[in-house]
């Protein structure tokens, strides 16, 4: 009887110590290094969620590479939504600070992006709530950079930065475009 | 011999990782000490005050009007600003300087907050750069320590157009001045200096 009680106590102690290791380590890894997220909605079609409907892609978000808030044009990033702080949105970076951007349906036709901001857009124009509706987004809201598609397995791939055609920043001389 | 050294090294690395992760969770979800610099929150928080900012109310969306918050600067994500929340989403706020004759008003958009420093003459805040997204807020300032006096910063009840600065120093010093808390604060200074800075105000 006494043996059973001591064994129970040993199991409890092992469980508690394992718990105190596993939970902080998991939280830290998710916060600092990598995060796995399911993509919902049609705003990034055709690159993510090409079928639509109930099929959801799962992407790996690299949080270590954005610790200094450095992104390139064409990267797919996840950002805290400026409209709803509980929600994260996944979009493509179109312009960085200082760029001139031709907008699609924003209140100004051309926009110079202010310091510490970037311009993000979904690939599926017209079905995406992005910088064309709320303007440039502060870099401080950056959450992670999507680096791999990990589900479905048939589309397992690394995500390379790529800008959609005709969506780069404008040079000052070809502003007529 | 070799095996013992290897085992000791591995154990040391394991403990380092474990305590590093626990420290990260504490700073990210409980709170941290921050040294404020700059004149924009005078007289509530003066230069080089040490404040404790707690994180839970930001994660639970419990930030209210009158709270003093620490937020990332919208123009430089590596810099932090320390301001008072004047308006939440949907509120009508006054955007003009206190000395202006004609007052102008605006509404705070969805998901944003309106921040102003207590030192209205010498503060760069939402009156110059507009409302900032809620998600830029890092924590709510709940304790401050200056010159061995610990005072609780109370929520300012009557904010709005009048914007009274009301800091109620509850004299906790007779309870706490003998406690070792202030020494703890001073020794934690080193950790906190990495995340200091109020916005350096340009007049």
Short mmCIF file of C-alpha atoms in Angstrom, two decimals:
data_model
loop_
_atom_site.label_atom_id
_atom_site.label_comp_id
_atom_site.label_asym_id
_atom_site.label_seq_id
_atom_site.Cartn_x
_atom_site.Cartn_y
_atom_site.Cartn_z
CA UNK A 1 0.00 0.00 0.00
CA UNK A 2 2.77 2.41 0.97
CA UNK A 3 4.67 1.33 -2.13
CA UNK A 4 1.68 2.17 -4.32
CA UNK A 5 1.35 5.63 -2.78
CA UNK A 6 5.03 6.41 -3.30
CA UNK A 7 4.82 5.20 -6.90
CA UNK A 8 1.83 7.47 -7.44
CA UNK A 9 3.74 10.39 -6.01
CA UNK A 10 6.69 9.63 -8.26
CA UNK A 11 4.43 9.61 -11.33
CA UNK A 12 2.88 12.88 -10.26
CA UNK A 13 6.26 14.49 -9.80
CA UNK A 14 7.45 13.26 -13.19
CA UNK A 15 4.29 14.59 -14.79
CA UNK A 16 4.64 18.02 -13.17
CA UNK A 17 8.30 18.38 -14.09
CA UNK A 18 7.61 17.26 -17.66
CA UNK A 19 4.77 19.73 -17.85
CA UNK A 20 6.99 22.59 -16.72
CA UNK A 21 9.50 21.72 -19.41
CA UNK A 22 7.12 21.01 -22.28
CA UNK A 23 4.77 23.96 -22.04
CA UNK A 24 7.33 26.80 -21.91
CA UNK A 25 9.46 25.17 -24.59
CA UNK A 26 6.47 24.76 -26.91
CA UNK A 27 5.28 28.31 -26.33
CA UNK A 28 8.75 29.71 -26.94
CA UNK A 29 9.24 27.74 -30.14
CA UNK A 30 5.84 28.88 -31.44
CA UNK A 31 6.57 32.49 -30.51
CA UNK A 32 10.17 32.76 -31.64
CA UNK A 33 10.96 30.20 -34.30
CA UNK A 34 8.11 28.66 -36.24
CA UNK A 35 4.36 28.61 -36.19
CA UNK A 36 1.95 26.39 -38.08
CA UNK A 37 -1.25 27.99 -39.31
CA UNK A 38 -4.25 27.00 -41.39
CA UNK A 39 -5.15 29.35 -44.22
CA UNK A 40 -8.83 30.14 -44.49
CA UNK A 41 -10.61 32.11 -47.15
CA UNK A 42 -10.08 32.82 -50.80
CA UNK A 43 -7.94 35.95 -50.61
CA UNK A 44 -4.70 34.27 -51.67
CA UNK A 45 -6.09 32.17 -54.54
CA UNK A 46 -4.68 30.71 -56.73
CA UNK A 47 -1.46 30.29 -54.74
CA UNK A 48 -3.01 29.14 -51.47
CA UNK A 49 -6.32 27.31 -51.18
CA UNK A 50 -6.62 26.77 -54.98
CA UNK A 51 -9.70 24.57 -54.66
CA UNK A 52 -11.58 26.76 -52.26
CA UNK A 53 -14.46 25.14 -50.43
CA UNK A 54 -13.59 22.98 -47.46
CA UNK A 55 -9.96 22.29 -48.42
CA UNK A 56 -7.63 24.35 -46.25
CA UNK A 57 -3.90 24.70 -46.76
CA UNK A 58 -1.54 24.58 -43.82
CA UNK A 59 1.55 26.77 -43.96
CA UNK A 60 4.66 27.02 -41.85
CA UNK A 61 5.32 30.55 -40.66
CA UNK A 62 8.94 31.39 -40.03
CA UNK A 63 9.08 33.80 -37.10
CA UNK A 64 12.83 33.80 -36.61
CA UNK A 65 13.55 35.43 -39.98
CA UNK A 66 11.27 38.39 -39.23
CA UNK A 67 12.65 39.12 -35.75
CA UNK A 68 14.25 42.31 -37.11
CA UNK A 69 11.16 43.12 -39.20
CA UNK A 70 12.98 42.57 -42.49
CA UNK A 71 10.91 41.35 -45.42
CA UNK A 72 11.30 41.47 -49.19
CA UNK A 73 8.85 42.44 -51.85
CA UNK A 74 6.92 39.37 -52.95
CA UNK A 75 7.15 37.52 -49.62
CA UNK A 76 3.97 36.05 -48.22
CA UNK A 77 3.60 37.29 -44.65
CA UNK A 78 1.09 36.96 -41.86
CA UNK A 79 0.12 40.19 -40.18
CA UNK A 80 -2.10 41.07 -37.22
CA UNK A 81 -5.18 42.59 -38.76
CA UNK A 82 -5.35 46.33 -38.14
CA UNK A 83 -9.14 46.12 -38.09
CA UNK A 84 -9.45 43.27 -35.61
CA UNK A 85 -6.58 42.62 -33.17
CA UNK A 86 -7.68 39.02 -32.57
CA UNK A 87 -7.31 38.06 -36.21
CA UNK A 88 -4.27 37.39 -38.36
CA UNK A 89 -4.31 37.86 -42.10
CA UNK A 90 -1.99 36.35 -44.69
CA UNK A 91 -1.03 38.51 -47.67
CA UNK A 92 1.76 39.24 -50.11
CA UNK A 93 4.12 42.19 -49.59
CA UNK A 94 3.90 44.51 -52.60
CA UNK A 95 5.85 47.56 -51.48
CA UNK A 96 8.23 48.53 -48.71
CA UNK A 97 8.76 51.89 -47.05
CA UNK A 98 9.52 54.71 -49.48
CA UNK A 99 8.12 52.93 -52.56
CA UNK A 100 5.63 54.47 -54.94
CA UNK A 101 2.73 52.09 -55.49
CA UNK A 102 -0.13 52.13 -57.96
CA UNK A 103 -3.14 51.15 -55.91
CA UNK A 104 -6.18 49.15 -56.94
CA UNK A 105 -9.23 50.89 -55.60
CA UNK A 106 -7.70 52.83 -52.70
CA UNK A 107 -8.74 56.44 -52.21
CA UNK A 108 -5.55 57.74 -53.88
CA UNK A 109 -4.41 56.37 -57.23
CA UNK A 110 -0.70 56.51 -56.29
CA UNK A 111 0.64 56.21 -52.79
CA UNK A 112 4.08 56.77 -51.30
CA UNK A 113 4.46 54.31 -48.44
CA UNK A 114 5.50 56.07 -45.21
CA UNK A 115 8.45 55.03 -43.05
CA UNK A 116 7.94 51.89 -41.01
CA UNK A 117 5.02 50.68 -43.12
CA UNK A 118 4.48 48.27 -46.00
CA UNK A 119 1.82 47.60 -48.59
CA UNK A 120 0.20 44.16 -48.59
CA UNK A 121 -2.27 42.68 -51.04
CA UNK A 122 -4.00 39.37 -51.52
CA UNK A 123 -3.41 37.59 -54.83
CA UNK A 124 -7.13 37.40 -55.50
CA UNK A 125 -8.07 40.99 -56.26
CA UNK A 126 -11.55 41.95 -55.32
CA UNK A 127 -11.93 39.10 -52.83
CA UNK A 128 -9.34 40.28 -50.40
CA UNK A 129 -9.41 42.75 -47.52
CA UNK A 130 -5.95 44.27 -47.82
CA UNK A 131 -4.04 47.53 -48.05
CA UNK A 132 -6.37 48.65 -50.84
CA UNK A 133 -9.06 49.04 -48.20
CA UNK A 134 -7.12 50.03 -45.06
CA UNK A 135 -3.97 51.63 -46.46
CA UNK A 136 -0.34 50.94 -45.61
CA UNK A 137 0.24 48.68 -42.61
CA UNK A 138 2.76 49.30 -39.84
CA UNK A 139 5.69 46.88 -39.83
CA UNK A 140 5.19 46.36 -36.10
CA UNK A 141 2.12 44.27 -36.88
CA UNK A 142 4.23 41.68 -38.74
CA UNK A 143 3.73 38.20 -37.32
CA UNK A 144 5.63 35.77 -39.54
CA UNK A 145 6.79 34.92 -43.04
CA UNK A 146 5.19 31.92 -44.75
CA UNK A 147 8.10 29.71 -45.79
CA UNK A 148 6.57 26.32 -46.67
CA UNK A 149 3.24 24.82 -47.62
CA UNK A 150 3.04 21.65 -45.52
CA UNK A 151 -0.47 20.42 -46.24
CA UNK A 152 -1.77 18.98 -48.59
CA UNK A 153 1.31 16.77 -49.18
CA UNK A 154 0.92 16.91 -52.96
CA UNK A 155 1.70 20.62 -52.90
CA UNK A 156 4.51 20.45 -50.35
CA UNK A 157 6.91 23.20 -51.43
CA UNK A 158 9.07 26.03 -50.31
CA UNK A 159 7.52 29.43 -50.91
CA UNK A 160 9.73 31.70 -53.00
CA UNK A 161 9.18 35.46 -53.09
CA UNK A 162 7.47 36.41 -56.33
CA UNK A 163 5.70 39.59 -57.28
CA UNK A 164 2.62 39.45 -59.49
CA UNK A 165 3.28 40.97 -62.93
CA UNK A 166 2.97 44.76 -63.14
CA UNK A 167 2.73 45.16 -59.38
CA UNK A 168 6.26 46.27 -58.52
CA UNK A 169 7.10 49.71 -57.19
CA UNK A 170 7.02 52.50 -59.77
CA UNK A 171 10.15 54.33 -60.74
CA UNK A 172 9.70 58.06 -60.90
CA UNK A 173 10.18 58.24 -64.69
CA UNK A 174 7.61 55.63 -65.69
CA UNK A 175 4.85 56.92 -63.50
CA UNK A 176 2.41 57.10 -66.40
CA UNK A 177 2.00 53.29 -66.37
CA UNK B 1 35.64 10.68 -18.10
CA UNK B 2 34.65 11.90 -21.55
CA UNK B 3 31.18 10.55 -21.01
CA UNK B 4 30.78 12.40 -17.76
CA UNK B 5 31.84 15.71 -19.30
CA UNK B 6 29.42 15.17 -22.19
CA UNK B 7 26.60 14.34 -19.81
CA UNK B 8 27.28 17.43 -17.72
CA UNK B 9 27.39 19.65 -20.80
CA UNK B 10 24.12 18.25 -22.09
CA UNK B 11 22.48 18.74 -18.71
CA UNK B 12 23.71 22.34 -18.56
CA UNK B 13 22.40 23.05 -22.07
CA UNK B 14 19.06 21.50 -21.16
CA UNK B 15 18.68 23.64 -18.05
CA UNK B 16 19.66 26.75 -20.02
CA UNK B 17 17.03 26.04 -22.66
CA UNK B 18 14.39 25.32 -20.02
CA UNK B 19 15.00 28.46 -17.99
CA UNK B 20 15.33 30.56 -21.14
CA UNK B 21 11.94 29.35 -22.27
CA UNK B 22 10.39 30.01 -18.86
CA UNK B 23 11.87 33.53 -18.91
CA UNK B 24 10.47 34.13 -22.39
CA UNK B 25 6.99 33.03 -21.29
CA UNK B 26 7.17 35.26 -18.20
CA UNK B 27 8.21 38.33 -20.19
CA UNK B 28 5.71 37.62 -22.96
CA UNK B 29 2.62 36.70 -20.93
CA UNK B 30 3.07 38.13 -17.44
CA UNK B 31 5.00 41.36 -17.68
CA UNK B 32 8.31 43.12 -17.75
CA UNK B 33 10.13 46.08 -16.27
CA UNK B 34 10.72 49.00 -18.59
CA UNK B 35 12.75 52.14 -18.13
CA UNK B 36 11.00 55.17 -19.61
CA UNK B 37 12.89 58.09 -21.03
CA UNK B 38 11.65 61.31 -22.51
CA UNK B 39 9.37 64.08 -21.30
CA UNK B 40 6.10 63.12 -22.99
CA UNK B 41 4.39 61.53 -19.96
CA UNK B 42 5.36 64.11 -17.36
CA UNK B 43 4.23 64.55 -14.62
CA UNK B 44 2.89 61.00 -14.31
CA UNK B 45 6.06 59.29 -15.43
CA UNK B 46 9.24 61.35 -15.45
CA UNK B 47 12.49 60.61 -17.19
CA UNK B 48 14.23 57.38 -16.12
CA UNK B 49 11.29 56.06 -14.15
CA UNK B 50 11.05 52.31 -13.98
CA UNK B 51 7.60 50.93 -14.67
CA UNK B 52 6.16 47.43 -14.71
CA UNK B 53 4.02 46.64 -17.74
CA UNK B 54 1.73 43.65 -17.52
CA UNK B 55 0.84 41.72 -20.65
CA UNK B 56 -2.33 39.82 -19.77
CA UNK B 57 -4.79 42.67 -20.24
CA UNK B 58 -3.50 43.19 -23.77
CA UNK B 59 -3.88 39.49 -24.64
CA UNK B 60 -7.39 39.47 -23.16
CA UNK B 61 -8.32 42.79 -24.85
CA UNK B 62 -8.99 44.45 -21.50
CA UNK B 63 -7.31 47.77 -22.31
CA UNK B 64 -9.63 50.60 -21.30
CA UNK B 65 -9.75 54.34 -21.63
CA UNK B 66 -7.35 56.04 -19.25
CA UNK B 67 -4.84 53.19 -19.09
CA UNK B 68 -1.21 53.98 -19.69
CA UNK B 69 0.15 51.57 -22.28
CA UNK B 70 3.46 50.73 -23.87
CA UNK B 71 3.15 50.29 -27.61
CA UNK B 72 5.42 49.81 -30.58
CA UNK B 73 5.96 53.02 -32.49
CA UNK B 74 4.08 52.82 -35.83
CA UNK B 75 7.06 54.28 -37.70
CA UNK B 76 9.85 52.29 -36.13
CA UNK B 77 8.93 48.83 -34.79
CA UNK B 78 12.11 48.63 -32.72
CA UNK B 79 11.12 51.65 -30.67
CA UNK B 80 8.50 51.68 -27.93
CA UNK B 81 6.28 54.53 -26.87
CA UNK B 82 4.53 55.03 -23.55
CA UNK B 83 1.24 56.96 -23.71
CA UNK B 84 -2.21 57.15 -22.21
CA UNK B 85 -5.20 55.66 -24.05
CA UNK B 86 -7.64 58.49 -24.70
CA UNK B 87 -10.12 56.79 -27.01
CA UNK B 88 -11.03 53.29 -28.11
CA UNK B 89 -12.66 52.27 -31.40
CA UNK B 90 -15.74 54.32 -32.20
CA UNK B 91 -14.96 57.15 -29.77
CA UNK B 92 -14.96 60.79 -30.76
CA UNK B 93 -11.68 62.46 -29.87
CA UNK B 94 -10.35 65.98 -30.07
CA UNK B 95 -7.41 66.27 -32.45
CA UNK B 96 -6.41 69.90 -31.99
CA UNK B 97 -3.84 71.35 -29.64
CA UNK B 98 -5.15 72.60 -26.25
CA UNK B 99 -4.44 76.21 -27.15
CA UNK B 100 -6.34 76.16 -30.46
CA UNK B 101 -9.50 78.22 -30.68
CA UNK B 102 -11.31 75.94 -33.14
CA UNK B 103 -11.46 72.35 -31.98
CA UNK B 104 -11.45 69.59 -34.55
CA UNK B 105 -12.81 66.14 -33.81
CA UNK B 106 -12.48 62.73 -35.40
CA UNK B 107 -13.70 59.21 -34.79
CA UNK B 108 -11.32 56.38 -33.92
CA UNK B 109 -11.66 53.62 -36.56
CA UNK B 110 -12.33 49.96 -35.83
CA UNK B 111 -9.50 48.09 -34.16
CA UNK B 112 -7.53 51.22 -33.36
CA UNK B 113 -6.82 53.29 -30.24
CA UNK B 114 -6.04 56.96 -29.73
CA UNK B 115 -2.94 57.62 -27.62
CA UNK B 116 -1.79 60.89 -26.12
CA UNK B 117 0.98 61.82 -23.75
CA UNK B 118 0.11 63.55 -20.49
CA UNK B 119 2.48 66.37 -21.34
CA UNK B 120 0.34 67.74 -24.16
CA UNK B 121 2.76 70.53 -25.12
CA UNK B 122 5.71 68.23 -25.58
CA UNK B 123 4.52 64.92 -26.88
CA UNK B 124 4.46 63.28 -30.30
CA UNK B 125 1.34 61.14 -30.26
CA UNK B 126 -1.87 60.34 -32.12
CA UNK B 127 -2.48 64.04 -32.70
CA UNK B 128 0.42 64.00 -35.16
CA UNK B 129 0.27 60.46 -36.58
CA UNK B 130 -3.33 59.46 -36.10
CA UNK B 131 -4.85 56.44 -34.39
CA UNK B 132 -2.67 53.35 -34.05
CA UNK B 133 -3.75 49.68 -34.38
CA UNK B 134 -4.62 47.89 -31.15
CA UNK B 135 -2.24 45.06 -31.99
CA UNK B 136 0.75 47.39 -31.60
CA UNK B 137 0.08 47.67 -27.86
CA UNK B 138 2.54 45.59 -25.87
CA UNK B 139 1.36 46.00 -22.31
CA UNK B 140 -0.41 48.07 -19.70
CA UNK B 141 1.66 49.99 -17.19
CA UNK B 142 0.47 49.07 -13.72
CA UNK B 143 3.27 49.93 -11.32
CA UNK B 144 5.93 52.58 -11.29
CA UNK B 145 8.92 52.99 -9.11
CA UNK B 146 10.85 56.19 -8.78
CA UNK B 147 13.27 57.10 -6.04
CA UNK B 148 12.24 54.21 -3.82
CA UNK B 149 8.60 55.21 -3.77
CA UNK B 150 6.24 52.69 -5.23
CA UNK B 151 3.01 54.20 -6.36
CA UNK B 152 0.11 52.60 -8.13
CA UNK B 153 -0.98 54.34 -11.24
CA UNK B 154 -4.71 54.53 -11.17
CA UNK B 155 -6.97 54.49 -14.12
CA UNK B 156 -7.97 58.02 -14.98
CA UNK B 157 -11.73 58.08 -14.73
CA UNK B 158 -12.60 61.27 -16.54
CA UNK B 159 -10.80 61.31 -19.83
CA UNK B 160 -12.18 62.90 -22.92
CA UNK B 161 -12.01 66.47 -23.94
CA UNK B 162 -10.96 67.70 -20.52
CA UNK B 163 -8.06 65.23 -20.20
CA UNK B 164 -7.23 65.78 -16.59
CA UNK B 165 -4.04 64.26 -15.47
CA UNK B 166 -4.88 62.39 -12.38
CA UNK B 167 -2.25 60.29 -10.85
CA UNK B 168 -3.23 59.15 -7.43
CA UNK B 169 -0.21 58.27 -5.43
CA UNK B 170 -1.55 55.95 -2.84
CA UNK B 171 1.02 56.20 -0.15
CA UNK B 172 2.15 52.67 -0.18
CA UNK B 173 5.61 53.79 0.78
CA UNK B 174 5.08 53.25 4.46
CA UNK B 175 4.19 49.66 3.67
CA UNK B 176 6.67 49.01 0.96
CA UNK B 177 9.67 51.22 1.50
CA UNK B 178 11.04 48.70 3.91
CA UNK B 179 10.45 45.83 1.51
CA UNK B 180 13.18 44.59 -0.79
CA UNK B 181 11.06 45.31 -3.85
CA UNK B 182 12.93 48.42 -4.89
CA UNK B 183 16.24 46.62 -4.79
CA UNK B 184 14.71 43.98 -7.05
CA UNK B 185 13.65 46.69 -9.46
CA UNK B 186 17.08 48.20 -9.53
CA UNK B 187 18.74 44.90 -10.24
CA UNK B 188 16.29 44.14 -13.04
CA UNK B 189 17.25 47.38 -14.69
CA UNK B 190 19.72 45.61 -16.95
CA UNK B 191 17.07 43.41 -18.50
CA UNK B 192 14.69 46.25 -18.92
CA UNK B 193 16.95 48.68 -20.74
CA UNK B 194 16.58 46.69 -23.94
CA UNK B 195 12.94 47.67 -24.17
CA UNK B 196 12.93 51.21 -22.92
CA UNK B 197 12.17 54.51 -24.62
CA UNK B 198 9.21 56.73 -24.69
CA UNK B 199 8.94 58.54 -27.96
CA UNK B 200 11.50 61.24 -27.94
CA UNK B 201 9.30 64.23 -28.16
CA UNK B 202 10.02 66.90 -30.67
CA UNK B 203 8.42 70.10 -29.62
#
